[in-house]
Structure formats: C-alpha cells, structure tokens
Amino acid sequence: NAGVTQTPKFQVLKTGQSMTLQCAQDMNHEYMSWYRQDPGMGLRLIHYSVGAGITDQGEVPNGYNVSRSTTEDFPLRLLSAAPSQTSVYFCASTQGLAGVNEQFFGPGTRLTVL
Amino acid sequence: AQTVTQSQPEMSVQEAETVTLSCTYDTSESDYYLFWYKQPPSRQMILVIRQEAYKQQNATENRFSVNFQKAAKSFSLKISDSQLGDAAMYFCAYGENNNDMRFGAGTRLTVKP
C-alpha cells in the first residue's frame, strides 16, 4: 500500500494564482482531512470529508475549496493565492471506526506564495 | 473550542536518558482521545501513542509512555532510553471525533550524543 500520497512536494505561486493540491489514499478510509502547518501554531484543520460527496469546513477554511468525488481522492483548491497561505499542507486519512483513530498523513506540500 | 497547549517549545536530552514532554488541554467533555505524534526532519507525521480518556491505565509503546491526569487535563509523554532517532518535533493532539483534531504548537526535541 502507498498509504497517503500528496503532489506536488513543493510549489511556488504568485499572488492571485490558483492551484490544486492533490491527495489520494489507498486504505479505503472514510475520513480525509486537510491541515496547514505554520511555525509555532501546530496543525490547523482546513476542510474535512466523512465520505464521498460529503465535505465540511474546519478551523481555517477561508480561501480554500475541496471536493470528494471518490473515496480515494480529496483535492484542495486554492482559489486566489495570498502570501498568508504560505505554509506546509498535510492531507490525512483515518478509518471511520468507533472512537477517534490514528490519522495517517501524507508527506506534505510546502507552498510559497510570493 | 478545545485548545491544546505545549509549554516547551524546545527540549534536549542526553542519549540513553529520559525526557518528559508536557501537554495540557482544555475541554468540558468527558469522552475524548489524546495522541502524541512525532515529526522527524523528513516531515512525515507518525503516531507515537494514543490514549482513550475513559481508560485509567496510562498507554505505553515500548520506550514511550504517557502520564494521563484527567482531572488536571494533563497528558505528558515520557521517552526512556532516548535514542538519536528520537530527535523530532512532537505534537500533542486532542480529538472527540475523527472530524476535528486539535494540535498543540509542538515541542522540538534534540538528542545529544
């Protein structure tokens, strides 16, 4: 199993550009999430999905869109990049079993917005 | 919203010795889960340990153990016989469901040979 994969690993954008960060998992997990990691702030939840066709906002959703057309894929779209979106982005997935379960993380995407 | 606080931005330990990383959290719930994740320089997040709040017994995983004090809302991680490979950022996390995990700011652990 590849686990959770993310592309690209690095990206540089200019202010106002749009792009999509890709995320895929091959573990048949129901739950998928996007986080951003900023120095001194840990990981903050952007959007999450509890299954195909179902998404919802997390703690810091502004400026981002998501969709979940299949169980495997959960892309994150930046609509109009801003310097404040410079960060490391992590996608994660977890099983929808009882309780709160281990999150499996992708390798992250380092995004710089100039 | 629940908050997770890690009061030690940086810690260091001598190889083979023991170190304890602190974590406190704020909640009014009685049923929740707590986690410690490790992030080495590779950036990959790895689960270290998981604790269910309704379980009195502290979780252990080999050299890693926790001191869970529910009333004090404290969840510290003890690393015994520290190894060079333990050097990493450590994040404490709180969750009531799989939708909304809250992470602390992290503690950077250095292991000195």
PDB file of C-alpha atoms in Angstrom:
ATOM      1  CA  ASN A   1       0.000   0.000   0.000  1.00  0.00           C
ATOM      2  CA  ALA A   2       1.211   3.500  -0.816  1.00  0.00           C
ATOM      3  CA  GLY A   3      -0.780   4.962   2.119  1.00  0.00           C
ATOM      4  CA  VAL A   4      -1.489   8.674   1.670  1.00  0.00           C
ATOM      5  CA  THR A   5       0.186  10.388  -1.268  1.00  0.00           C
ATOM      6  CA  GLN A   6       0.373  14.103  -1.995  1.00  0.00           C
ATOM      7  CA  THR A   7       1.531  16.036  -5.036  1.00  0.00           C
ATOM      8  CA  PRO A   8       3.409  18.237  -5.553  1.00  0.00           C
ATOM      9  CA  LYS A   9       6.006  18.187  -2.748  1.00  0.00           C
ATOM     10  CA  PHE A  10       6.964  21.825  -3.362  1.00  0.00           C
ATOM     11  CA  GLN A  11       5.208  24.673  -5.131  1.00  0.00           C
ATOM     12  CA  VAL A  12       5.839  28.376  -5.636  1.00  0.00           C
ATOM     13  CA  LEU A  13       2.926  30.606  -6.685  1.00  0.00           C
ATOM     14  CA  LYS A  14       2.457  34.267  -7.375  1.00  0.00           C
ATOM     15  CA  THR A  15      -0.252  36.189  -5.560  1.00  0.00           C
ATOM     16  CA  GLY A  16      -3.584  35.685  -7.286  1.00  0.00           C
ATOM     17  CA  GLN A  17      -2.734  32.394  -8.969  1.00  0.00           C
ATOM     18  CA  SER A  18      -4.855  29.320  -8.351  1.00  0.00           C
ATOM     19  CA  MET A  19      -3.794  25.731  -7.978  1.00  0.00           C
ATOM     20  CA  THR A  20      -4.883  22.322  -6.735  1.00  0.00           C
ATOM     21  CA  LEU A  21      -3.019  20.196  -4.225  1.00  0.00           C
ATOM     22  CA  GLN A  22      -3.662  16.530  -4.863  1.00  0.00           C
ATOM     23  CA  CYS A  23      -4.230  13.904  -2.184  1.00  0.00           C
ATOM     24  CA  ALA A  24      -5.003  10.211  -2.560  1.00  0.00           C
ATOM     25  CA  GLN A  25      -5.221   7.260  -0.183  1.00  0.00           C
ATOM     26  CA  ASP A  26      -5.460   3.547  -0.915  1.00  0.00           C
ATOM     27  CA  MET A  27      -6.593   2.319   2.520  1.00  0.00           C
ATOM     28  CA  ASN A  28     -10.330   2.714   1.877  1.00  0.00           C
ATOM     29  CA  HIS A  29     -10.561   5.216   4.734  1.00  0.00           C
ATOM     30  CA  GLU A  30     -13.832   7.095   5.104  1.00  0.00           C
ATOM     31  CA  TYR A  31     -12.430  10.234   6.695  1.00  0.00           C
ATOM     32  CA  MET A  32      -9.985  12.582   4.989  1.00  0.00           C
ATOM     33  CA  SER A  33      -8.701  15.956   6.146  1.00  0.00           C
ATOM     34  CA  TRP A  34      -6.510  18.831   5.061  1.00  0.00           C
ATOM     35  CA  TYR A  35      -4.294  20.661   7.553  1.00  0.00           C
ATOM     36  CA  ARG A  36      -1.880  23.506   7.317  1.00  0.00           C
ATOM     37  CA  GLN A  37       1.224  23.692   9.490  1.00  0.00           C
ATOM     38  CA  ASP A  38       2.683  27.041  10.420  1.00  0.00           C
ATOM     39  CA  PRO A  39       5.645  27.692  12.759  1.00  0.00           C
ATOM     40  CA  GLY A  40       4.550  27.985  16.381  1.00  0.00           C
ATOM     41  CA  MET A  41       0.945  27.032  15.590  1.00  0.00           C
ATOM     42  CA  GLY A  42       0.923  23.282  15.090  1.00  0.00           C
ATOM     43  CA  LEU A  43      -1.529  21.845  12.585  1.00  0.00           C
ATOM     44  CA  ARG A  44      -4.840  23.523  11.895  1.00  0.00           C
ATOM     45  CA  LEU A  45      -7.760  21.859  10.139  1.00  0.00           C
ATOM     46  CA  ILE A  46      -8.821  23.457   6.830  1.00  0.00           C
ATOM     47  CA  HIS A  47     -11.529  21.102   5.494  1.00  0.00           C
ATOM     48  CA  TYR A  48     -12.553  17.543   6.065  1.00  0.00           C
ATOM     49  CA  SER A  49     -14.690  14.838   4.480  1.00  0.00           C
ATOM     50  CA  VAL A  50     -16.555  11.941   6.085  1.00  0.00           C
ATOM     51  CA  GLY A  51     -17.138  10.134   2.799  1.00  0.00           C
ATOM     52  CA  ALA A  52     -17.545  10.572  -0.941  1.00  0.00           C
ATOM     53  CA  GLY A  53     -19.739  13.569  -1.686  1.00  0.00           C
ATOM     54  CA  ILE A  54     -19.612  14.941   1.875  1.00  0.00           C
ATOM     55  CA  THR A  55     -17.290  17.767   2.920  1.00  0.00           C
ATOM     56  CA  ASP A  56     -17.292  20.393   5.626  1.00  0.00           C
ATOM     57  CA  GLN A  57     -15.232  23.297   6.919  1.00  0.00           C
ATOM     58  CA  GLY A  58     -12.620  23.103   9.602  1.00  0.00           C
ATOM     59  CA  GLU A  59     -10.958  25.795  11.680  1.00  0.00           C
ATOM     60  CA  VAL A  60      -9.369  27.831   8.838  1.00  0.00           C
ATOM     61  CA  PRO A  61     -11.375  27.272   5.599  1.00  0.00           C
ATOM     62  CA  ASN A  62     -11.224  30.720   4.006  1.00  0.00           C
ATOM     63  CA  GLY A  63      -9.528  30.787   0.612  1.00  0.00           C
ATOM     64  CA  TYR A  64      -9.745  27.025   0.091  1.00  0.00           C
ATOM     65  CA  ASN A  65     -12.198  24.664  -1.590  1.00  0.00           C
ATOM     66  CA  VAL A  66     -12.420  20.890  -1.501  1.00  0.00           C
ATOM     67  CA  SER A  67     -14.427  18.140  -3.162  1.00  0.00           C
ATOM     68  CA  ARG A  68     -14.626  14.392  -2.648  1.00  0.00           C
ATOM     69  CA  SER A  69     -15.964  12.585  -5.706  1.00  0.00           C
ATOM     70  CA  THR A  70     -14.358   9.240  -4.784  1.00  0.00           C
ATOM     71  CA  THR A  71     -13.281   7.545  -1.557  1.00  0.00           C
ATOM     72  CA  GLU A  72      -9.640   7.720  -2.662  1.00  0.00           C
ATOM     73  CA  ASP A  73      -9.169  11.355  -3.708  1.00  0.00           C
ATOM     74  CA  PHE A  74      -9.512  14.611  -1.791  1.00  0.00           C
ATOM     75  CA  PRO A  75      -8.031  17.592  -3.671  1.00  0.00           C
ATOM     76  CA  LEU A  76      -7.558  21.014  -2.073  1.00  0.00           C
ATOM     77  CA  ARG A  77      -8.010  24.085  -4.281  1.00  0.00           C
ATOM     78  CA  LEU A  78      -6.527  27.483  -3.616  1.00  0.00           C
ATOM     79  CA  LEU A  79      -8.782  29.921  -5.405  1.00  0.00           C
ATOM     80  CA  SER A  80      -6.595  33.041  -5.442  1.00  0.00           C
ATOM     81  CA  ALA A  81      -3.310  32.522  -3.618  1.00  0.00           C
ATOM     82  CA  ALA A  82      -2.218  35.037  -0.988  1.00  0.00           C
ATOM     83  CA  PRO A  83       1.102  35.317   0.902  1.00  0.00           C
ATOM     84  CA  SER A  84      -0.778  34.336   4.093  1.00  0.00           C
ATOM     85  CA  GLN A  85      -1.294  30.907   2.522  1.00  0.00           C
ATOM     86  CA  THR A  86       2.438  30.214   2.535  1.00  0.00           C
ATOM     87  CA  SER A  87       2.579  27.063   4.655  1.00  0.00           C
ATOM     88  CA  VAL A  88       3.110  23.318   4.675  1.00  0.00           C
ATOM     89  CA  TYR A  89      -0.052  21.419   3.798  1.00  0.00           C
ATOM     90  CA  PHE A  90      -0.819  17.922   5.020  1.00  0.00           C
ATOM     91  CA  CYS A  91      -3.519  15.570   3.884  1.00  0.00           C
ATOM     92  CA  ALA A  92      -4.591  12.829   6.300  1.00  0.00           C
ATOM     93  CA  SER A  93      -6.988   9.925   6.328  1.00  0.00           C
ATOM     94  CA  THR A  94      -8.474   7.761   9.053  1.00  0.00           C
ATOM     95  CA  GLN A  95     -10.892   4.909   9.466  1.00  0.00           C
ATOM     96  CA  GLY A  96     -14.458   5.650  10.459  1.00  0.00           C
ATOM     97  CA  LEU A  97     -14.493   3.087  13.251  1.00  0.00           C
ATOM     98  CA  ALA A  98     -15.775   3.705  16.754  1.00  0.00           C
ATOM     99  CA  GLY A  99     -13.731   6.170  18.747  1.00  0.00           C
ATOM    100  CA  VAL A 100     -11.086   8.521  17.446  1.00  0.00           C
ATOM    101  CA  ASN A 101      -8.479   6.739  15.389  1.00  0.00           C
ATOM    102  CA  GLU A 102      -4.929   7.204  14.189  1.00  0.00           C
ATOM    103  CA  GLN A 103      -4.613   9.702  11.365  1.00  0.00           C
ATOM    104  CA  PHE A 104      -2.362   8.622   8.504  1.00  0.00           C
ATOM    105  CA  PHE A 105      -0.580  11.609   6.994  1.00  0.00           C
ATOM    106  CA  GLY A 106       0.833  12.281   3.568  1.00  0.00           C
ATOM    107  CA  PRO A 107       4.380  13.638   3.168  1.00  0.00           C
ATOM    108  CA  GLY A 108       3.205  17.241   2.918  1.00  0.00           C
ATOM    109  CA  THR A 109       3.375  20.020   0.319  1.00  0.00           C
ATOM    110  CA  ARG A 110       5.489  23.107   1.011  1.00  0.00           C
ATOM    111  CA  LEU A 111       3.752  26.058  -0.651  1.00  0.00           C
ATOM    112  CA  THR A 112       5.289  29.502  -1.028  1.00  0.00           C
ATOM    113  CA  VAL A 113       3.178  32.403  -2.279  1.00  0.00           C
ATOM    114  CA  LEU A 114       5.152  35.419  -3.460  1.00  0.00           C
TER     115      LEU A 114
ATOM    116  CA  ALA B   1     -13.160  25.405  21.086  1.00  0.00           C
ATOM    117  CA  GLN B   2     -10.833  22.950  22.721  1.00  0.00           C
ATOM    118  CA  THR B   3      -7.227  24.112  22.974  1.00  0.00           C
ATOM    119  CA  VAL B   4      -4.048  22.137  23.367  1.00  0.00           C
ATOM    120  CA  THR B   5      -1.005  23.739  24.965  1.00  0.00           C
ATOM    121  CA  GLN B   6       2.572  22.557  24.784  1.00  0.00           C
ATOM    122  CA  SER B   7       4.529  24.890  27.014  1.00  0.00           C
ATOM    123  CA  GLN B   8       8.005  23.704  25.993  1.00  0.00           C
ATOM    124  CA  PRO B   9       8.956  24.920  22.502  1.00  0.00           C
ATOM    125  CA  GLU B  10      12.291  23.117  22.769  1.00  0.00           C
ATOM    126  CA  MET B  11      13.745  20.350  24.910  1.00  0.00           C
ATOM    127  CA  SER B  12      17.033  18.481  24.863  1.00  0.00           C
ATOM    128  CA  VAL B  13      18.117  15.164  26.339  1.00  0.00           C
ATOM    129  CA  GLN B  14      21.309  13.187  26.529  1.00  0.00           C
ATOM    130  CA  GLU B  15      21.327   9.916  24.636  1.00  0.00           C
ATOM    131  CA  ALA B  16      20.157   6.996  26.831  1.00  0.00           C
ATOM    132  CA  GLU B  17      18.495   9.306  29.359  1.00  0.00           C
ATOM    133  CA  THR B  18      14.815  10.050  29.979  1.00  0.00           C
ATOM    134  CA  VAL B  19      12.862  13.132  28.961  1.00  0.00           C
ATOM    135  CA  THR B  20       9.275  14.220  29.584  1.00  0.00           C
ATOM    136  CA  LEU B  21       7.306  16.451  27.212  1.00  0.00           C
ATOM    137  CA  SER B  22       4.344  18.359  28.642  1.00  0.00           C
ATOM    138  CA  CYS B  23       0.866  18.841  27.228  1.00  0.00           C
ATOM    139  CA  THR B  24      -2.266  20.342  28.726  1.00  0.00           C
ATOM    140  CA  TYR B  25      -5.675  20.745  27.144  1.00  0.00           C
ATOM    141  CA  ASP B  26      -8.922  22.482  27.794  1.00  0.00           C
ATOM    142  CA  THR B  27     -12.249  20.674  27.489  1.00  0.00           C
ATOM    143  CA  SER B  28     -15.590  20.258  29.196  1.00  0.00           C
ATOM    144  CA  GLU B  29     -16.112  16.814  27.687  1.00  0.00           C
ATOM    145  CA  SER B  30     -15.556  13.519  29.495  1.00  0.00           C
ATOM    146  CA  ASP B  31     -15.149  11.281  26.444  1.00  0.00           C
ATOM    147  CA  TYR B  32     -12.235  12.082  24.148  1.00  0.00           C
ATOM    148  CA  TYR B  33      -8.910  10.796  22.878  1.00  0.00           C
ATOM    149  CA  LEU B  34      -5.381  12.113  23.156  1.00  0.00           C
ATOM    150  CA  PHE B  35      -2.421  11.483  20.895  1.00  0.00           C
ATOM    151  CA  TRP B  36       1.264  12.148  20.553  1.00  0.00           C
ATOM    152  CA  TYR B  37       2.628  12.428  17.013  1.00  0.00           C
ATOM    153  CA  LYS B  38       6.280  12.613  16.004  1.00  0.00           C
ATOM    154  CA  GLN B  39       7.504  14.659  13.045  1.00  0.00           C
ATOM    155  CA  PRO B  40      11.149  13.956  12.140  1.00  0.00           C
ATOM    156  CA  PRO B  41      13.078  16.185   9.704  1.00  0.00           C
ATOM    157  CA  SER B  42      11.553  14.190   6.836  1.00  0.00           C
ATOM    158  CA  ARG B  43       8.279  15.977   7.721  1.00  0.00           C
ATOM    159  CA  GLN B  44       6.325  12.698   7.883  1.00  0.00           C
ATOM    160  CA  MET B  45       3.865  12.657  10.808  1.00  0.00           C
ATOM    161  CA  ILE B  46       3.958   9.379  12.746  1.00  0.00           C
ATOM    162  CA  LEU B  47       1.702   8.267  15.576  1.00  0.00           C
ATOM    163  CA  VAL B  48       3.622   7.631  18.798  1.00  0.00           C
ATOM    164  CA  ILE B  49       0.866   6.839  21.244  1.00  0.00           C
ATOM    165  CA  ARG B  50      -2.911   7.039  21.705  1.00  0.00           C
ATOM    166  CA  GLN B  51      -4.885   7.334  24.940  1.00  0.00           C
ATOM    167  CA  GLU B  52      -8.623   6.945  25.488  1.00  0.00           C
ATOM    168  CA  ALA B  53      -9.854   9.313  28.183  1.00  0.00           C
ATOM    169  CA  TYR B  54     -12.159   6.794  29.814  1.00  0.00           C
ATOM    170  CA  LYS B  55      -9.282   4.387  30.388  1.00  0.00           C
ATOM    171  CA  GLN B  56      -7.497   4.934  33.680  1.00  0.00           C
ATOM    172  CA  GLN B  57      -4.408   2.998  32.623  1.00  0.00           C
ATOM    173  CA  ASN B  58      -1.671   5.030  31.004  1.00  0.00           C
ATOM    174  CA  ALA B  59      -0.805   3.953  27.460  1.00  0.00           C
ATOM    175  CA  THR B  60       2.684   2.635  26.694  1.00  0.00           C
ATOM    176  CA  GLU B  61       4.501   1.773  23.478  1.00  0.00           C
ATOM    177  CA  ASN B  62       7.955   0.328  24.070  1.00  0.00           C
ATOM    178  CA  ARG B  63      10.131   3.241  25.310  1.00  0.00           C
ATOM    179  CA  PHE B  64       7.249   5.712  25.112  1.00  0.00           C
ATOM    180  CA  SER B  65       4.717   6.126  27.888  1.00  0.00           C
ATOM    181  CA  VAL B  66       2.245   8.773  28.972  1.00  0.00           C
ATOM    182  CA  ASN B  67       1.182  10.234  32.279  1.00  0.00           C
ATOM    183  CA  PHE B  68      -2.516  10.971  31.804  1.00  0.00           C
ATOM    184  CA  GLN B  69      -4.063  13.086  34.555  1.00  0.00           C
ATOM    185  CA  LYS B  70      -7.697  13.564  33.554  1.00  0.00           C
ATOM    186  CA  ALA B  71      -8.701  15.872  36.371  1.00  0.00           C
ATOM    187  CA  ALA B  72      -5.705  18.104  35.731  1.00  0.00           C
ATOM    188  CA  LYS B  73      -6.215  17.855  31.937  1.00  0.00           C
ATOM    189  CA  SER B  74      -2.577  16.909  31.514  1.00  0.00           C
ATOM    190  CA  PHE B  75      -1.068  14.406  29.081  1.00  0.00           C
ATOM    191  CA  SER B  76       2.727  14.231  29.227  1.00  0.00           C
ATOM    192  CA  LEU B  77       4.945  11.949  27.144  1.00  0.00           C
ATOM    193  CA  LYS B  78       7.922  10.188  28.679  1.00  0.00           C
ATOM    194  CA  ILE B  79      10.669   8.890  26.430  1.00  0.00           C
ATOM    195  CA  SER B  80      13.007   6.440  28.139  1.00  0.00           C
ATOM    196  CA  ASP B  81      16.486   5.431  26.961  1.00  0.00           C
ATOM    197  CA  SER B  82      16.469   8.245  24.403  1.00  0.00           C
ATOM    198  CA  GLN B  83      17.991   7.481  21.017  1.00  0.00           C
ATOM    199  CA  LEU B  84      19.347   9.751  18.306  1.00  0.00           C
ATOM    200  CA  GLY B  85      16.407   8.748  16.125  1.00  0.00           C
ATOM    201  CA  ASP B  86      14.005  10.252  18.668  1.00  0.00           C
ATOM    202  CA  ALA B  87      15.083  13.754  17.623  1.00  0.00           C
ATOM    203  CA  ALA B  88      11.988  15.362  16.094  1.00  0.00           C
ATOM    204  CA  MET B  89       9.068  17.716  16.631  1.00  0.00           C
ATOM    205  CA  TYR B  90       6.462  16.182  18.919  1.00  0.00           C
ATOM    206  CA  PHE B  91       2.836  17.229  18.698  1.00  0.00           C
ATOM    207  CA  CYS B  92       0.158  16.587  21.273  1.00  0.00           C
ATOM    208  CA  ALA B  93      -3.360  16.265  19.826  1.00  0.00           C
ATOM    209  CA  TYR B  94      -6.908  16.100  21.177  1.00  0.00           C
ATOM    210  CA  GLY B  95      -9.964  14.651  19.459  1.00  0.00           C
ATOM    211  CA  GLU B  96     -13.606  13.984  20.301  1.00  0.00           C
ATOM    212  CA  ASN B  97     -14.342  12.610  16.840  1.00  0.00           C
ATOM    213  CA  ASN B  98     -12.468  11.816  13.641  1.00  0.00           C
ATOM    214  CA  ASN B  99     -13.553  15.126  12.083  1.00  0.00           C
ATOM    215  CA  ASP B 100     -11.818  17.635  14.266  1.00  0.00           C
ATOM    216  CA  MET B 101      -8.417  17.012  15.792  1.00  0.00           C
ATOM    217  CA  ARG B 102      -6.759  19.862  17.698  1.00  0.00           C
ATOM    218  CA  PHE B 103      -2.981  20.007  17.779  1.00  0.00           C
ATOM    219  CA  GLY B 104      -0.587  21.797  20.072  1.00  0.00           C
ATOM    220  CA  ALA B 105       2.188  24.032  18.745  1.00  0.00           C
ATOM    221  CA  GLY B 106       4.798  21.300  19.143  1.00  0.00           C
ATOM    222  CA  THR B 107       7.992  20.660  21.113  1.00  0.00           C
ATOM    223  CA  ARG B 108      11.295  20.293  19.286  1.00  0.00           C
ATOM    224  CA  LEU B 109      13.351  17.538  20.918  1.00  0.00           C
ATOM    225  CA  THR B 110      17.114  17.423  20.457  1.00  0.00           C
ATOM    226  CA  VAL B 111      19.050  14.304  21.451  1.00  0.00           C
ATOM    227  CA  LYS B 112      22.716  14.861  22.319  1.00  0.00           C
ATOM    228  CA  PRO B 113      25.189  12.021  21.714  1.00  0.00           C
TER     229      PRO B 113
END
